[in-house]
mmCIF file of C-alpha atoms in Angstrom:
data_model
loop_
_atom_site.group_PDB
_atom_site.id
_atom_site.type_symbol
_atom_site.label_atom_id
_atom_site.label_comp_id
_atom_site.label_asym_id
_atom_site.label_seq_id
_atom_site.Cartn_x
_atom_site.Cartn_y
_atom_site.Cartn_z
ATOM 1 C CA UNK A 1 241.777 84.910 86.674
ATOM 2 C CA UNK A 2 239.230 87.864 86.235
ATOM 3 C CA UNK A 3 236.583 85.226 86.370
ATOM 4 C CA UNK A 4 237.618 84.928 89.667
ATOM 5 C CA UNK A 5 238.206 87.880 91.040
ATOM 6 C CA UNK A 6 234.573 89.026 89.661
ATOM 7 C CA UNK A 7 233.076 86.165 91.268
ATOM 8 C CA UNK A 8 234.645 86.699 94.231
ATOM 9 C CA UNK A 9 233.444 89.870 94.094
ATOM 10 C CA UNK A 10 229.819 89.020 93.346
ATOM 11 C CA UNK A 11 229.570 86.689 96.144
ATOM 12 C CA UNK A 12 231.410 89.158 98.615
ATOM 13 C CA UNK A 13 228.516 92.072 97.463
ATOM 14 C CA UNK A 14 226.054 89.629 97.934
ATOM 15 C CA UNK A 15 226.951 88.553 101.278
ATOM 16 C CA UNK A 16 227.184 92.252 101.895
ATOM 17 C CA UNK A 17 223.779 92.941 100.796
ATOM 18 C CA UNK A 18 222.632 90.413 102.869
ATOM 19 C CA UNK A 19 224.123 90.884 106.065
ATOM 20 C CA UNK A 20 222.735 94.706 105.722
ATOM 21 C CA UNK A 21 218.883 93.488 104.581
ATOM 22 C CA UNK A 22 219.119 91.532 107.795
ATOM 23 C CA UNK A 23 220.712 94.035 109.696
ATOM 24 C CA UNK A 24 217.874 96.104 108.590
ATOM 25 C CA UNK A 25 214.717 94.000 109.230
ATOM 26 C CA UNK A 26 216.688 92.758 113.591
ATOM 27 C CA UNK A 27 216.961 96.861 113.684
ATOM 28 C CA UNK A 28 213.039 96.500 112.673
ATOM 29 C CA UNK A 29 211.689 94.432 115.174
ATOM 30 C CA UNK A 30 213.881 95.415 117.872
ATOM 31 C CA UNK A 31 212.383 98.398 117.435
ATOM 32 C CA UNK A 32 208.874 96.836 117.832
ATOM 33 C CA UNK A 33 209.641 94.888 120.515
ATOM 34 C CA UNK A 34 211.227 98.207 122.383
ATOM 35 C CA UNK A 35 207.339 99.795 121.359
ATOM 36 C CA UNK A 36 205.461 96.356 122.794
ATOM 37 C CA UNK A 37 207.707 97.184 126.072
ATOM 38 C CA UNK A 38 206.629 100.990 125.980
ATOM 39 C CA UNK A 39 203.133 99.707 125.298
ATOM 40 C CA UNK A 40 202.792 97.515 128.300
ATOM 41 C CA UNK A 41 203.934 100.733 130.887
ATOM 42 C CA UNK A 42 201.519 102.674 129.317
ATOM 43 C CA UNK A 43 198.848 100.606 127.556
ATOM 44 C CA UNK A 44 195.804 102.227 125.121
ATOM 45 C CA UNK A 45 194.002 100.161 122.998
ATOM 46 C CA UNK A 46 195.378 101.455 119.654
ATOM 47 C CA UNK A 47 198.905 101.262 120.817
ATOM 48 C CA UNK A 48 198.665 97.112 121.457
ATOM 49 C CA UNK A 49 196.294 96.944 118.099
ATOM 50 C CA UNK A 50 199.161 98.093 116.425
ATOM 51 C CA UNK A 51 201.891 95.773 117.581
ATOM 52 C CA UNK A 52 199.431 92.504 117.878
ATOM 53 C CA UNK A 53 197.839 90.682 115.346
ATOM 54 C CA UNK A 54 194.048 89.709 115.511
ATOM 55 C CA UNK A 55 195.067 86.357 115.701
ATOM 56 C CA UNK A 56 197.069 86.779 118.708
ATOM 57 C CA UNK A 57 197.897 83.814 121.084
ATOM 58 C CA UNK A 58 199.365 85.688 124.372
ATOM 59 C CA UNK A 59 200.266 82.686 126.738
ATOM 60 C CA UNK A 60 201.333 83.143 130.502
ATOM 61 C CA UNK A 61 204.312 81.856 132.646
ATOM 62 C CA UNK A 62 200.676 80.398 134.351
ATOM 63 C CA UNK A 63 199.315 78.867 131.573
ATOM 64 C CA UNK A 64 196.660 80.986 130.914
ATOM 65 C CA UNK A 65 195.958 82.011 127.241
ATOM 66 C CA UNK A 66 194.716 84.968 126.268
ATOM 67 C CA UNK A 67 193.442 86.282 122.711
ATOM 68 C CA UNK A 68 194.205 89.928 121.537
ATOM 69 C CA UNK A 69 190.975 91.283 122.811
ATOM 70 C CA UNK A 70 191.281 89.955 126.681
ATOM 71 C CA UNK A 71 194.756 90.428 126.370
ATOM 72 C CA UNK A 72 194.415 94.413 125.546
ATOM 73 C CA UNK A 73 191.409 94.289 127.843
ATOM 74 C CA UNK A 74 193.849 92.976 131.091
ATOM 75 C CA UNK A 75 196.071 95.735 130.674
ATOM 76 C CA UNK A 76 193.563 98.223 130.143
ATOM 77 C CA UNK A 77 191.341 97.445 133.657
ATOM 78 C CA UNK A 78 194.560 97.338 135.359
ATOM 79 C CA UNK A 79 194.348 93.261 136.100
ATOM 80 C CA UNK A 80 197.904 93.448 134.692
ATOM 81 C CA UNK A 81 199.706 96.312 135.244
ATOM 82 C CA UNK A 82 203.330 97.244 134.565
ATOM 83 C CA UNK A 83 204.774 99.707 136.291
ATOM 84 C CA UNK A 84 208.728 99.045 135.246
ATOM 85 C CA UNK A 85 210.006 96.600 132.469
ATOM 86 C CA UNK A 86 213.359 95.252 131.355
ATOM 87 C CA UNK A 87 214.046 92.649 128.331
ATOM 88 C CA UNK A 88 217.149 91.098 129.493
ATOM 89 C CA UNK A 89 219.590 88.745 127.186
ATOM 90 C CA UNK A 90 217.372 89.458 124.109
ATOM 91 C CA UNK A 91 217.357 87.405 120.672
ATOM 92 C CA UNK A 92 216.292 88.277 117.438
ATOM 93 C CA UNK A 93 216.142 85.167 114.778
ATOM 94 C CA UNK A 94 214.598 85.889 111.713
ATOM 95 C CA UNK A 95 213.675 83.582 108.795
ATOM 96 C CA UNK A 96 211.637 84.920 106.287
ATOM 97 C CA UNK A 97 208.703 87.117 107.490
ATOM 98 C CA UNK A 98 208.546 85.376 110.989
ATOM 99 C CA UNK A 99 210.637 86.563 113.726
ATOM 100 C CA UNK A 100 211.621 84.843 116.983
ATOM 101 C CA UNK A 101 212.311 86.889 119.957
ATOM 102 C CA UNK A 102 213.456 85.780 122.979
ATOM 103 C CA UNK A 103 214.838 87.521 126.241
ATOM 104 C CA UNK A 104 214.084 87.082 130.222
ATOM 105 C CA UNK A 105 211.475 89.781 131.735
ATOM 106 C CA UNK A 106 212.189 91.628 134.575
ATOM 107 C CA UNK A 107 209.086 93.755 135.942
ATOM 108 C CA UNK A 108 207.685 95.397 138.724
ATOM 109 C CA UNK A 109 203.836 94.668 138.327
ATOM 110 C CA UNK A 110 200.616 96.066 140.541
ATOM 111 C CA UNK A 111 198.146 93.714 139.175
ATOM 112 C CA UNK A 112 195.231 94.959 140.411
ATOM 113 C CA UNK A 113 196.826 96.648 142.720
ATOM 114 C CA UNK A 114 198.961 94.191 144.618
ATOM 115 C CA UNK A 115 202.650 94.963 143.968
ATOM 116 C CA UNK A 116 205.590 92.426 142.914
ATOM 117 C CA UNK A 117 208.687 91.526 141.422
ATOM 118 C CA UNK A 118 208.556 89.246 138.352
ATOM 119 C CA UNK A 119 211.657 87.876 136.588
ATOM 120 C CA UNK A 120 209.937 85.330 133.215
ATOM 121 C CA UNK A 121 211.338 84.536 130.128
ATOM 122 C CA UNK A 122 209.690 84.811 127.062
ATOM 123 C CA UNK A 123 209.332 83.901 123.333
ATOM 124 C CA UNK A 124 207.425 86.137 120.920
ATOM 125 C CA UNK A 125 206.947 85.261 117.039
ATOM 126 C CA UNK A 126 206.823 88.091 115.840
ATOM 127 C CA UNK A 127 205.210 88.426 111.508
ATOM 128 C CA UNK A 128 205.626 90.854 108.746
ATOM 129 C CA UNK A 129 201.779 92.003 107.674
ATOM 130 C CA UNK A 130 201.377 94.386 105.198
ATOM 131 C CA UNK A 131 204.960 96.065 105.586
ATOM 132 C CA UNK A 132 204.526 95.531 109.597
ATOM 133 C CA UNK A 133 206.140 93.385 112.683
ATOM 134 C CA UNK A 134 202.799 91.941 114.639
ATOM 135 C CA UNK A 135 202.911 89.628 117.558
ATOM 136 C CA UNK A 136 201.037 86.744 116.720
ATOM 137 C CA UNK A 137 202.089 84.433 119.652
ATOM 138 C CA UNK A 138 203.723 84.996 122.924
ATOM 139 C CA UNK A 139 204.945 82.616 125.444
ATOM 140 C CA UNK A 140 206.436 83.135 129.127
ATOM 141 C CA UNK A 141 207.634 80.306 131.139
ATOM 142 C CA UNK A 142 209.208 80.380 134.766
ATOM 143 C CA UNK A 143 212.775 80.710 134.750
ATOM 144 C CA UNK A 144 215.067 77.751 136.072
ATOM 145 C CA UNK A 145 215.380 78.340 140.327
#
């Protein structure tokens, strides 16, 4: 019987453990995603540097890819320009040291200078490098009517 209960117990800690660790590394990106939303209002170039990856594949509800460097380089000329953002109905799914968010985008844009109302969704893969959550691919995609 105390084999049992101190299995029971070890499975119950480790369950415990888990749920925190991953409790720990959704508080993690949310955060990042919350400083990639912050980011976009009010680009620079080192605050996108530090929440993309080189590698980055930034695709548009358009189809239009972008790499990190036109990507930071949009935002910073103003082509794309956020002046409000909301993530709506977001979704954190980790496995590993990838991590798949996914929520609807609700903006008020002046791309170069022509205002509008955009409402996208969007998947970002998010990956752990060197201790930090980078965007290495985004995706937006029209919304069913």
């Amino acid at each position: 019987m105390k084999k049992y209960f101190l299995l029971f117990v070890l499975i119950s800690f480790s369950n415990w453990a888990q749920t925190k660790s991953v409790s720990k590394e959704e508080n993690a990106v949310a955060n990042s995603v919350e400083a990639f939303r912050k980011a976009l209002i009010d680009p620079t170039e080192s605050n996108l540097k530090a929440l993309t990856s080189k590698d980055l594949s930034y695709g548009h509800s358009s189809g239009v890819l972008q790499d990190q460097e036109v990507f930071i380089e949009k935002l910073l000329n103003k082509e794309s320009d956020f002046v409000t953002i909301d993530f709506q109905n977001q979704t954190i799914q980790i496995t590993g040291d990838v991590a798949v968010v996914r929520h609807n985008l609700a903006a008020h844009t002046k791309d170069s200078g022509v205002e509008k109302d955009i409402k996208i969704g969007n998947v970002l893969v998010w990956q752990k490098q060197k201790g930090k959550w980078l965007i290495v691919a985004r995706q937006a995609f029209k919304l069913p009517q």
